[in-house]
Amino acid sequence: MNSSSSPFQFAKLKTRQLMLLVLAAASPAVLMHTWFFGYGMLLNIALAAVIGLSSEAVCLWLQNKPIKVALSDYSALVTALLFAVTIPPGTAWWLIAMGMVFAIALVKHAYGGLGHNVFNPAMAGYLFLLLAFPLSMTAWHLPQAAVTPASDHSPLSWTGFIESLSFVFPIIQNQTIDIDGLAMATPLIEYKMAGQNAVLEAYREGLPLFSRSSGTGWELVNMAYLIGGLFLLSLRIISWHIPVAIIASVLMMSLLFYSDGGSSVNGTPYLHLFGSATMIGAFFIATDPVSAATSNPARIVYGIIIGCSIYGIRVWGSYLDSIAIAVLFANFCAPMLDHFFRPRIFGQVRWSPLRGQTSHE
Amino acid sequence: MAISWAKRACPVLGFGKRGVKLGAIKPPPHKLESLRSRIMPTPLPERLVLSLQQHQGDASIPCVEVGDKVLKFQAIAEANSESSLNLHAPTSGTILSVDQSLVFSDSMTPEACIVLECDGADNALKVSTTRDYRALEHEHLLQRIEEAGVCGMGGAGYPTALKLRHGISKNIDLLLINAAECEPYISCDEALLRERAKEVIQGAEIIQAACLANSCQLVIESNMNEAIDALRSEITGSSVQLKIVAPSYPAGDERQIVFAATGRETPSSGLPIDIGVVVVNAGTAAACLHAVSKGQPCISRVVTLAGSPLRTPKNFDVPIGTPISHLQTLCGMDEQSHQGTLAGGSLMGQPVLNLDLPIKKTSNCVVAMSAQEFPAQEPVLPCIRCGYCADACPAHLLPQQLLVFSKQQAVEALEDHGLFDCIECGACAYVCPSKIPLLQYYRSSKELMLLEAGVTARSSHWQQRFQYFQYRRKRVNQQRAEGKQSASDNSQQVEQEFSRDKAREEIAAAVARVKSKKSKNQAS
């Protein structure tokens, strides 16, 4: 109405609603995670959200930008969520704060704010912590109840909550709470470190549903991410190109290099798709539009790069949850992919990287 | 092939809730309101304002004087060249003025207009009717269409006879009648097809005969049920075939409709006639029928009056030259909720500031805007490169990349990313979740680039002049040194030797040399 030229009619979907839908799609998995592993992740998310929003407000204030408009696009909340679900539950508050400030202030606002960051802020924040504090980033701190199913109280009980809280804020730890055997590795590390017998045993045991065993709970959390991702796809909030390319290439790689129960991590495709962070990576992290490739053909190549790097780093590299490294590596490639892989313009013959558009004549 | 299969499967799988099909959008149509009533005849206004530029091409030359009495159907302006158009009086009356500089639109460019004061009697000139148009030669048909001043009524306004002649010279084989009225609010073609399907079909037959096309298809969107039923009952025994396409915007764009109907892609630098297709609007077909069988020139057209401030939105059969305000008053305009008016639909229309603007042969719709239907614009947020615009773009461009290059004014990158293939349909700006006025960026970039091209052309002209000057001075100095003749005698000879053409040839040769050098360098 205020504009002086066409078009005058607009679709209703706004950036804010788009971000809220992403948050909504991730929530089942977060709830599932809480059910299995206690309140650790919820505490992570709450803390990361508060720190993310306040550091974004400070950055905007320093740059003399309107604070309210930029905060209400909720992009900082999405970054906080993705960061919080990537780091292990029970991470200390100062680690979360460092990671979030790094993600928002340096990776996002130093490059110009929303829409201008070259790298995925959540993944850059995680990788910063992983490089600086490798030990804290590869061990899960869980309430005892979540680790040993035989425990007398549930991780969702008050004691479980206090336990989770005490990992985040070590200062409130006291003698009354028993915190033995808290640290455990992510499921993939267990697979990588475990011997052949343990792996074979895991295959035989199958999936003890809802037994609150952390190894299988992780698989159900990944299924929840898959469902959330399909929800986003069905609303066409994200396009299918990146997730399909990632999942297909991880599937292909794990089929190609599958070794029958022998070696540690060349496990089944099932393990690679659901026993790790592949689902959240494919549907929620790699699809961050700002740092990803933007044209559809380029997105497919982008997804393939991520999928292959995930598998390659996981199997032959030193890091296990390799989503962050793979995504950041693909972020480097994105501008080049956008240049080389473009859709053919309607009415033009083809596009060649060296000669540009060629028309019919 | 896999991609085309996926494209077809996506809407089936329920992917499309954002209102986006690949390469198209589905905005709410807002057509039912104006289709509730039948096409109404318009009571004559006091005066009609007839622009001499009803069409695309050269302006018509008035052939009446101030004070002349004219009859309905009488010619009041004549075609000046082959790209010009005859103009006829829509009713009887007195010529009030032949004004050279009436300013109407926001562009502030004056338009030459003839103002006709209606006498209300509506006395018509006797016109010769033709019973059997099928017996007429194609040249005769073309002549009739030309005399009647018919131009494209879909909006572009290209003289129809000229278009058909171009088609004949290119040996076209297919005629498409465009009834895929895809833009929101516009319903004039649909109303025409519901009520006068026979006229459109007969008009299509006439055009087919006139342009010697082998076959003729009438393309319509699948959601125009009543119009399709009307067409089905009339189409039996006709050479016209019905082609139903999926409703989406911009399905009615010339290139899109050719692709949807035939699978042929119009080359980026060409026109549909280059691939053997002529596209004519449904309203134009009806006008051609009137021109040929009834001998009536093009003096009226169907116009949609839409928008929520109107109490009864409807379609009118409007004499050309009727002011917009007259039509809006007839629909019962609620002045309080009225916030502005658009000429055209909501996605490609232009704002009208002066409601005395007359209806032209190309005006299809007038939308009265209210604050509810057209809310104030949201604050613009930064682009997050979500790519919804690329999915919506019918030309398969990357609007998000064009935005970046437009901001940088990176001219070469813009051209390489196909800025000039943009048809300005506005689908990208429609879907943008950050509410970025994408189309405004592209328009200003296009303008800038065209301006720069003009500057380059001018500078090359003056470069040529300067090179000529240098050449002449050198010759004169040479001959002075040789002392054979006086310089003044020489100048003529020099001029002869250095003719413009020769200079141009020399420059062209030099440019070619440089180019070949460059390409050699690149190759090596």
Coordinates of N, CA and C in Angstrom, one line a residue, chain B residues 252-426:
Chain B
G252 N -0.8 -16.7 -17.2 CA -1.2 -16.0 -18.4 C -0.2 -15.2 -19.1
D253 N 1.0 -15.2 -18.6 CA 2.1 -14.5 -19.3 C 2.4 -15.3 -20.6
E254 N 2.7 -14.5 -21.6 CA 2.8 -15.0 -23.0 C 3.7 -16.2 -23.0
R255 N 4.9 -16.1 -22.5 CA 5.9 -17.2 -22.6 C 5.4 -18.4 -21.8
Q256 N 4.9 -18.1 -20.6 CA 4.4 -19.2 -19.7 C 3.3 -20.0 -20.4
I257 N 2.4 -19.3 -21.0 CA 1.2 -19.9 -21.6 C 1.6 -20.8 -22.8
V258 N 2.6 -20.3 -23.6 CA 3.1 -21.0 -24.7 C 3.7 -22.3 -24.2
F259 N 4.5 -22.2 -23.1 CA 5.1 -23.4 -22.6 C 4.1 -24.4 -22.0
A260 N 3.1 -23.8 -21.3 CA 2.1 -24.7 -20.7 C 1.3 -25.4 -21.7
A261 N 1.0 -24.8 -22.9 CA 0.1 -25.4 -23.9 C 0.9 -26.3 -24.8
T262 N 2.1 -25.9 -25.1 CA 2.8 -26.7 -26.2 C 4.1 -27.3 -25.7
G263 N 4.7 -26.9 -24.6 CA 6.0 -27.4 -24.2 C 7.1 -26.7 -24.9
R264 N 6.8 -25.7 -25.7 CA 7.8 -25.0 -26.4 C 8.3 -23.8 -25.6
E265 N 9.6 -23.6 -25.6 CA 10.2 -22.5 -24.8 C 10.5 -21.4 -25.7
T266 N 9.9 -20.2 -25.4 CA 10.3 -19.0 -26.2 C 11.7 -18.6 -25.9
P267 N 12.5 -18.4 -26.9 CA 13.9 -18.0 -26.6 C 13.9 -16.7 -25.9
S268 N 14.9 -16.6 -25.1 CA 15.0 -15.4 -24.2 C 15.0 -14.1 -25.0
S269 N 15.7 -14.1 -26.2 CA 15.7 -12.8 -26.9 C 14.7 -12.8 -28.0
G270 N 13.8 -13.7 -28.0 CA 12.8 -13.7 -29.1 C 11.4 -13.6 -28.7
L271 N 10.5 -13.8 -29.6 CA 9.0 -13.7 -29.3 C 8.4 -15.1 -29.6
P272 N 7.2 -15.3 -29.1 CA 6.5 -16.6 -29.5 C 6.4 -16.9 -31.0
I273 N 6.3 -15.8 -31.8 CA 6.2 -16.1 -33.2 C 7.5 -16.8 -33.8
D274 N 8.6 -16.6 -33.1 CA 9.8 -17.2 -33.5 C 9.8 -18.7 -33.4
I275 N 8.9 -19.2 -32.5 CA 8.8 -20.7 -32.4 C 7.4 -21.1 -32.9
G276 N 6.8 -20.3 -33.8 CA 5.6 -20.7 -34.5 C 4.3 -20.5 -33.8
V277 N 4.2 -19.7 -32.8 CA 3.0 -19.5 -32.1 C 2.6 -18.0 -32.0
V278 N 1.3 -17.8 -32.3 CA 0.8 -16.4 -32.0 C -0.2 -16.5 -30.8
V279 N 0.0 -15.6 -29.9 CA -0.9 -15.6 -28.7 C -1.8 -14.3 -28.8
V280 N -3.1 -14.6 -28.7 CA -4.0 -13.5 -28.7 C -5.0 -13.6 -27.5
N281 N -5.3 -12.5 -26.9 CA -6.1 -12.5 -25.7 C -7.6 -12.8 -26.1
A282 N -8.4 -13.4 -25.2 CA -9.7 -13.8 -25.5 C -10.6 -12.5 -25.8
G283 N -10.4 -11.4 -25.1 CA -11.1 -10.2 -25.4 C -10.9 -9.7 -26.8
T284 N -9.6 -9.8 -27.2 CA -9.3 -9.4 -28.5 C -10.0 -10.2 -29.6
A285 N -10.1 -11.5 -29.3 CA -10.8 -12.4 -30.2 C -12.3 -11.9 -30.4
A286 N -12.9 -11.6 -29.3 CA -14.3 -11.1 -29.4 C -14.4 -9.8 -30.2
A287 N -13.4 -8.9 -30.0 CA -13.3 -7.7 -30.7 C -13.2 -7.9 -32.2
C288 N -12.4 -8.9 -32.5 CA -12.2 -9.2 -34.0 C -13.5 -9.7 -34.6
L289 N -14.2 -10.5 -33.8 CA -15.5 -11.0 -34.4 C -16.4 -9.8 -34.7
H290 N -16.5 -8.8 -33.7 CA -17.3 -7.6 -34.0 C -16.8 -6.9 -35.2
A291 N -15.5 -6.8 -35.3 CA -14.9 -6.0 -36.4 C -15.3 -6.7 -37.8
V292 N -15.2 -8.0 -37.8 CA -15.4 -8.7 -39.1 C -16.9 -8.9 -39.4
S293 N -17.6 -9.5 -38.5 CA -19.0 -10.0 -38.9 C -20.0 -8.8 -38.7
K294 N -19.8 -8.0 -37.7 CA -20.8 -6.9 -37.6 C -20.3 -5.6 -38.1
G295 N -19.0 -5.5 -38.5 CA -18.4 -4.3 -39.1 C -18.2 -3.2 -38.0
Q296 N -18.3 -3.6 -36.7 CA -18.2 -2.6 -35.7 C -16.8 -2.4 -35.3
P297 N -16.3 -1.2 -35.3 CA -14.9 -1.0 -34.8 C -14.8 -1.2 -33.3
C298 N -13.6 -1.2 -32.8 CA -13.4 -1.5 -31.3 C -13.7 -0.2 -30.5
I299 N -14.9 -0.1 -29.9 CA -15.2 1.1 -29.2 C -15.5 0.8 -27.7
S300 N -15.5 -0.5 -27.3 CA -15.8 -0.8 -25.9 C -15.1 -2.0 -25.6
R301 N -15.0 -2.3 -24.3 CA -14.4 -3.5 -23.8 C -15.0 -3.8 -22.4
V302 N -14.7 -5.1 -22.0 CA -15.2 -5.5 -20.6 C -14.1 -5.1 -19.6
V303 N -14.5 -4.4 -18.6 CA -13.6 -4.0 -17.5 C -14.1 -4.5 -16.2
T304 N -13.2 -5.0 -15.3 CA -13.6 -5.5 -14.0 C -13.4 -4.3 -13.0
L305 N -14.5 -4.1 -12.3 CA -14.4 -3.1 -11.1 C -14.4 -4.0 -9.9
A306 N -13.3 -3.9 -9.1 CA -13.1 -4.8 -8.0 C -12.6 -4.0 -6.8
G307 N -12.6 -4.7 -5.6 CA -12.1 -4.1 -4.4 C -13.1 -4.0 -3.4
S308 N -12.7 -4.1 -2.1 CA -13.7 -4.1 -1.0 C -14.4 -2.8 -0.8
P309 N -13.9 -1.6 -1.1 CA -14.7 -0.4 -0.9 C -15.9 -0.3 -1.8
L310 N -15.9 -1.1 -2.9 CA -17.1 -1.1 -3.8 C -18.2 -1.9 -3.2
R311 N -19.4 -1.4 -3.2 CA -20.5 -2.1 -2.6 C -20.9 -3.3 -3.6
T312 N -20.9 -3.1 -4.9 CA -21.2 -4.2 -5.8 C -20.1 -4.2 -6.9
P313 N -19.1 -4.9 -6.6 CA -18.0 -5.1 -7.6 C -18.6 -5.9 -8.8
K314 N -18.3 -5.5 -10.0 CA -18.8 -6.2 -11.2 C -18.0 -5.9 -12.4
N315 N -18.4 -6.6 -13.5 CA -17.8 -6.4 -14.8 C -18.7 -5.5 -15.6
F316 N -18.1 -4.5 -16.3 CA -18.9 -3.6 -17.1 C -18.5 -3.7 -18.6
D317 N -19.4 -3.5 -19.4 CA -19.1 -3.3 -20.9 C -18.9 -1.8 -21.0
V318 N -17.7 -1.4 -21.1 CA -17.4 0.1 -21.0 C -17.0 0.7 -22.3
P319 N -17.6 1.8 -22.7 CA -17.2 2.5 -23.9 C -15.8 3.0 -23.6
I320 N -14.9 2.9 -24.6 CA -13.5 3.4 -24.4 C -13.6 4.9 -24.0
G321 N -12.8 5.4 -23.1 CA -12.8 6.8 -22.7 C -13.6 7.2 -21.5
T322 N -14.3 6.2 -20.9 CA -15.1 6.5 -19.7 C -14.1 6.7 -18.5
P323 N -14.3 7.7 -17.8 CA -13.4 7.9 -16.6 C -13.7 6.9 -15.5
I324 N -12.6 6.5 -14.8 CA -12.7 5.5 -13.8 C -13.7 5.9 -12.7
S325 N -13.7 7.2 -12.3 CA -14.5 7.6 -11.2 C -16.0 7.4 -11.6
H326 N -16.4 7.5 -12.8 CA -17.8 7.2 -13.3 C -18.1 5.8 -13.0
L327 N -17.2 4.9 -13.3 CA -17.5 3.4 -13.1 C -17.6 3.1 -11.6
Q328 N -16.6 3.7 -10.8 CA -16.6 3.4 -9.4 C -17.9 3.9 -8.7
T329 N -18.4 5.1 -9.1 CA -19.6 5.6 -8.6 C -20.8 4.7 -8.9
L330 N -20.8 4.1 -10.1 CA -21.8 3.1 -10.4 C -21.8 1.9 -9.5
C331 N -20.7 1.5 -9.0 CA -20.6 0.4 -8.1 C -20.8 0.7 -6.7
G332 N -21.0 2.0 -6.4 CA -21.3 2.4 -5.0 C -20.0 2.3 -4.2
M333 N -19.3 3.4 -4.3 CA -18.0 3.4 -3.7 C -18.1 3.9 -2.2
D334 N -17.5 3.2 -1.3 CA -17.4 3.7 0.1 C -16.2 4.5 0.2
E335 N -16.4 5.9 0.2 CA -15.2 6.8 0.2 C -14.3 6.6 1.5
Q336 N -15.0 6.2 2.6 CA -14.2 6.2 3.8 C -13.1 5.1 3.9
S337 N -13.5 3.9 3.3 CA -12.5 2.8 3.4 C -11.6 2.9 2.1
H338 N -11.9 3.7 1.2 CA -11.1 3.8 0.0 C -9.8 4.4 0.2
Q339 N -8.7 3.7 -0.1 CA -7.4 4.2 0.2 C -6.6 4.5 -1.0
G340 N -7.1 4.0 -2.2 CA -6.3 4.2 -3.4 C -6.8 3.3 -4.4
T341 N -6.4 3.5 -5.7 CA -6.9 2.8 -6.8 C -5.8 2.3 -7.6
L342 N -6.0 1.0 -8.1 CA -5.0 0.4 -9.0 C -5.6 0.2 -10.4
A343 N -4.8 0.5 -11.4 CA -5.2 0.2 -12.8 C -4.5 -1.2 -13.1
G344 N -5.3 -2.2 -13.2 CA -4.7 -3.6 -13.4 C -5.0 -4.4 -12.1
G345 N -4.4 -5.5 -12.0 CA -4.5 -6.4 -10.9 C -3.6 -6.0 -9.7
S346 N -3.7 -6.8 -8.6 CA -2.9 -6.4 -7.5 C -1.4 -6.7 -7.6
L347 N -1.0 -7.5 -8.6 CA 0.4 -7.9 -8.6 C 1.1 -7.2 -9.7
M348 N 0.4 -6.7 -10.8 CA 1.2 -6.0 -11.8 C 0.5 -4.6 -12.1
G349 N -0.5 -4.3 -11.3 CA -1.2 -3.0 -11.6 C -0.4 -1.8 -11.2
Q350 N -0.9 -0.6 -11.7 CA -0.2 0.6 -11.4 C -1.1 1.5 -10.6
P351 N -0.6 2.2 -9.6 CA -1.5 3.1 -8.8 C -2.0 4.2 -9.7
V352 N -3.3 4.6 -9.5 CA -3.9 5.7 -10.2 C -4.1 6.8 -9.2
L353 N -3.6 8.0 -9.5 CA -3.7 9.1 -8.5 C -4.9 9.9 -8.9
N354 N -5.1 10.0 -10.2 CA -6.2 10.9 -10.8 C -7.4 9.9 -11.2
L355 N -8.5 10.0 -10.6 CA -9.6 9.1 -10.9 C -10.3 9.5 -12.2
D356 N -9.9 10.6 -12.8 CA -10.5 11.0 -14.1 C -9.9 10.3 -15.2
L357 N -8.9 9.5 -14.9 CA -8.2 8.7 -15.9 C -9.2 7.9 -16.7
P358 N -9.1 8.0 -18.1 CA -10.1 7.2 -18.8 C -9.7 5.7 -19.0
I359 N -10.7 4.9 -19.3 CA -10.5 3.5 -19.7 C -9.9 3.5 -21.1
K360 N -8.9 2.7 -21.3 CA -8.3 2.5 -22.6 C -8.7 1.2 -23.2
K361 N -8.3 0.9 -24.4 CA -8.5 -0.4 -25.0 C -7.7 -1.5 -24.2
T362 N -6.7 -1.1 -23.5 CA -5.9 -2.1 -22.8 C -6.2 -2.2 -21.3
S363 N -7.2 -1.4 -20.8 CA -7.5 -1.5 -19.4 C -8.4 -2.7 -19.1
N364 N -7.9 -3.6 -18.3 CA -8.8 -4.7 -18.0 C -9.4 -4.7 -16.6
C365 N -8.8 -3.9 -15.7 CA -9.3 -4.0 -14.3 C -9.0 -2.7 -13.6
V366 N -9.9 -2.4 -12.7 CA -9.7 -1.2 -11.8 C -9.9 -1.7 -10.4
V367 N -8.9 -1.7 -9.5 CA -9.1 -2.2 -8.1 C -9.1 -1.0 -7.2
A368 N -10.2 -0.9 -6.4 CA -10.3 0.1 -5.3 C -9.6 -0.6 -4.1
M369 N -8.7 0.1 -3.5 CA -7.9 -0.6 -2.4 C -8.5 -0.1 -1.0
S370 N -8.6 -1.0 -0.1 CA -8.9 -0.7 1.3 C -7.8 -1.1 2.2
A371 N -7.8 -0.6 3.4 CA -6.7 -0.9 4.3 C -6.7 -2.3 4.8
Q372 N -7.9 -2.9 4.7 CA -8.0 -4.3 5.2 C -7.3 -5.3 4.1
E373 N -7.7 -5.0 2.9 CA -7.2 -5.9 1.8 C -5.7 -5.6 1.5
F374 N -5.4 -4.3 1.6 CA -4.0 -3.9 1.3 C -3.4 -3.3 2.5
P375 N -3.0 -4.0 3.5 CA -2.4 -3.4 4.7 C -1.1 -2.7 4.4
A376 N -0.8 -1.8 5.3 CA 0.5 -1.1 5.2 C 1.7 -2.1 5.2
Q377 N 2.7 -1.7 4.5 CA 3.8 -2.6 4.4 C 4.5 -2.9 5.7
E378 N 5.0 -4.2 5.8 CA 5.7 -4.6 7.0 C 7.1 -4.0 6.9
P379 N 7.8 -3.9 8.1 CA 9.2 -3.4 8.0 C 10.0 -4.4 7.2
V380 N 10.9 -3.9 6.5 CA 11.8 -4.7 5.6 C 12.9 -5.3 6.4
L381 N 13.1 -6.6 6.4 CA 14.2 -7.2 7.2 C 15.3 -7.7 6.2
P382 N 16.4 -8.0 6.7 CA 17.5 -8.4 5.7 C 17.1 -9.7 5.0
C383 N 17.7 -9.9 3.8 CA 17.5 -11.2 3.1 C 18.2 -12.3 3.8
I384 N 17.4 -13.4 4.1 CA 18.1 -14.6 4.7 C 18.3 -15.7 3.7
R385 N 18.2 -15.3 2.4 CA 18.6 -16.2 1.3 C 17.8 -17.6 1.4
C386 N 16.5 -17.5 1.8 CA 15.7 -18.7 2.0 C 15.4 -19.3 0.6
G387 N 15.4 -18.5 -0.5 CA 15.2 -19.0 -1.8 C 13.8 -19.3 -2.2
Y388 N 12.8 -18.8 -1.4 CA 11.4 -18.9 -1.8 C 11.2 -18.2 -3.1
C389 N 11.9 -17.0 -3.3 CA 11.7 -16.3 -4.5 C 12.2 -17.0 -5.7
A390 N 13.3 -17.8 -5.6 CA 13.8 -18.6 -6.7 C 12.8 -19.7 -7.1
D391 N 12.1 -20.3 -6.0 CA 11.1 -21.3 -6.3 C 9.9 -20.7 -7.0
A392 N 9.6 -19.4 -6.7 CA 8.4 -18.7 -7.3 C 8.7 -18.2 -8.7
C393 N 10.0 -17.9 -9.0 CA 10.3 -17.2 -10.3 C 9.9 -18.0 -11.5
P394 N 9.0 -17.5 -12.4 CA 8.7 -18.2 -13.6 C 9.8 -18.2 -14.6
A395 N 10.7 -17.3 -14.5 CA 11.8 -17.3 -15.5 C 13.0 -18.1 -15.0
H396 N 12.9 -18.7 -13.8 CA 13.9 -19.6 -13.2 C 15.2 -18.7 -12.9
L397 N 14.9 -17.5 -12.5 CA 16.1 -16.7 -12.1 C 16.4 -16.9 -10.6
L398 N 17.4 -16.3 -10.1 CA 17.8 -16.3 -8.7 C 17.6 -15.0 -8.1
P399 N 16.3 -14.6 -7.7 CA 16.1 -13.2 -7.3 C 17.0 -12.8 -6.1
Q400 N 17.3 -13.8 -5.2 CA 18.1 -13.5 -4.0 C 19.5 -13.0 -4.5
Q401 N 20.0 -13.6 -5.5 CA 21.4 -13.2 -6.0 C 21.2 -11.9 -6.8
L402 N 20.2 -11.7 -7.5 CA 20.0 -10.4 -8.2 C 19.9 -9.3 -7.3
L403 N 19.3 -9.5 -6.1 CA 19.2 -8.5 -5.1 C 20.6 -8.0 -4.6
V404 N 21.4 -9.0 -4.3 CA 22.8 -8.7 -3.9 C 23.5 -7.9 -5.0
F405 N 23.4 -8.4 -6.2 CA 24.1 -7.7 -7.3 C 23.5 -6.3 -7.6
S406 N 22.1 -6.2 -7.4 CA 21.5 -4.9 -7.6 C 22.0 -3.9 -6.5
K407 N 22.2 -4.3 -5.3 CA 22.7 -3.4 -4.3 C 24.1 -3.0 -4.6
Q408 N 24.9 -4.0 -5.1 CA 26.3 -3.7 -5.5 C 26.4 -2.9 -6.8
Q409 N 25.3 -2.9 -7.6 CA 25.3 -2.3 -8.9 C 26.3 -3.1 -9.8
A410 N 26.4 -4.4 -9.6 CA 27.4 -5.2 -10.3 C 26.7 -5.5 -11.7
V411 N 26.9 -4.7 -12.7 CA 26.2 -4.7 -13.9 C 26.4 -6.0 -14.7
E412 N 27.7 -6.5 -14.7 CA 28.0 -7.7 -15.5 C 27.3 -8.9 -14.8
A413 N 27.4 -9.0 -13.5 CA 26.8 -10.1 -12.8 C 25.3 -10.1 -13.0
L414 N 24.7 -8.9 -13.0 CA 23.3 -8.8 -13.2 C 22.9 -9.4 -14.5
E415 N 23.6 -9.0 -15.6 CA 23.3 -9.5 -16.9 C 23.5 -11.0 -17.0
D416 N 24.6 -11.4 -16.4 CA 24.9 -12.9 -16.4 C 23.8 -13.7 -15.7
H417 N 23.2 -13.1 -14.6 CA 22.2 -13.8 -13.9 C 20.8 -13.5 -14.5
G418 N 20.8 -12.9 -15.7 CA 19.5 -12.8 -16.4 C 18.6 -11.8 -16.0
L419 N 19.1 -10.6 -15.6 CA 18.1 -9.6 -15.1 C 17.1 -9.2 -16.2
F420 N 17.6 -9.2 -17.5 CA 16.7 -8.8 -18.5 C 15.7 -9.9 -19.0
D421 N 15.8 -11.1 -18.3 CA 14.8 -12.1 -18.5 C 13.7 -12.0 -17.5
C422 N 13.8 -11.1 -16.6 CA 12.8 -10.8 -15.6 C 11.6 -10.2 -16.2
I423 N 10.4 -10.8 -16.0 CA 9.2 -10.3 -16.7 C 8.4 -9.4 -15.7
E424 N 9.0 -9.1 -14.6 CA 8.4 -8.1 -13.6 C 7.0 -8.6 -13.2
C425 N 6.9 -9.9 -12.9 CA 5.6 -10.4 -12.5 C 5.4 -10.1 -11.0
G426 N 6.5 -10.0 -10.2 CA 6.3 -9.7 -8.8 C 6.1 -10.9 -7.9

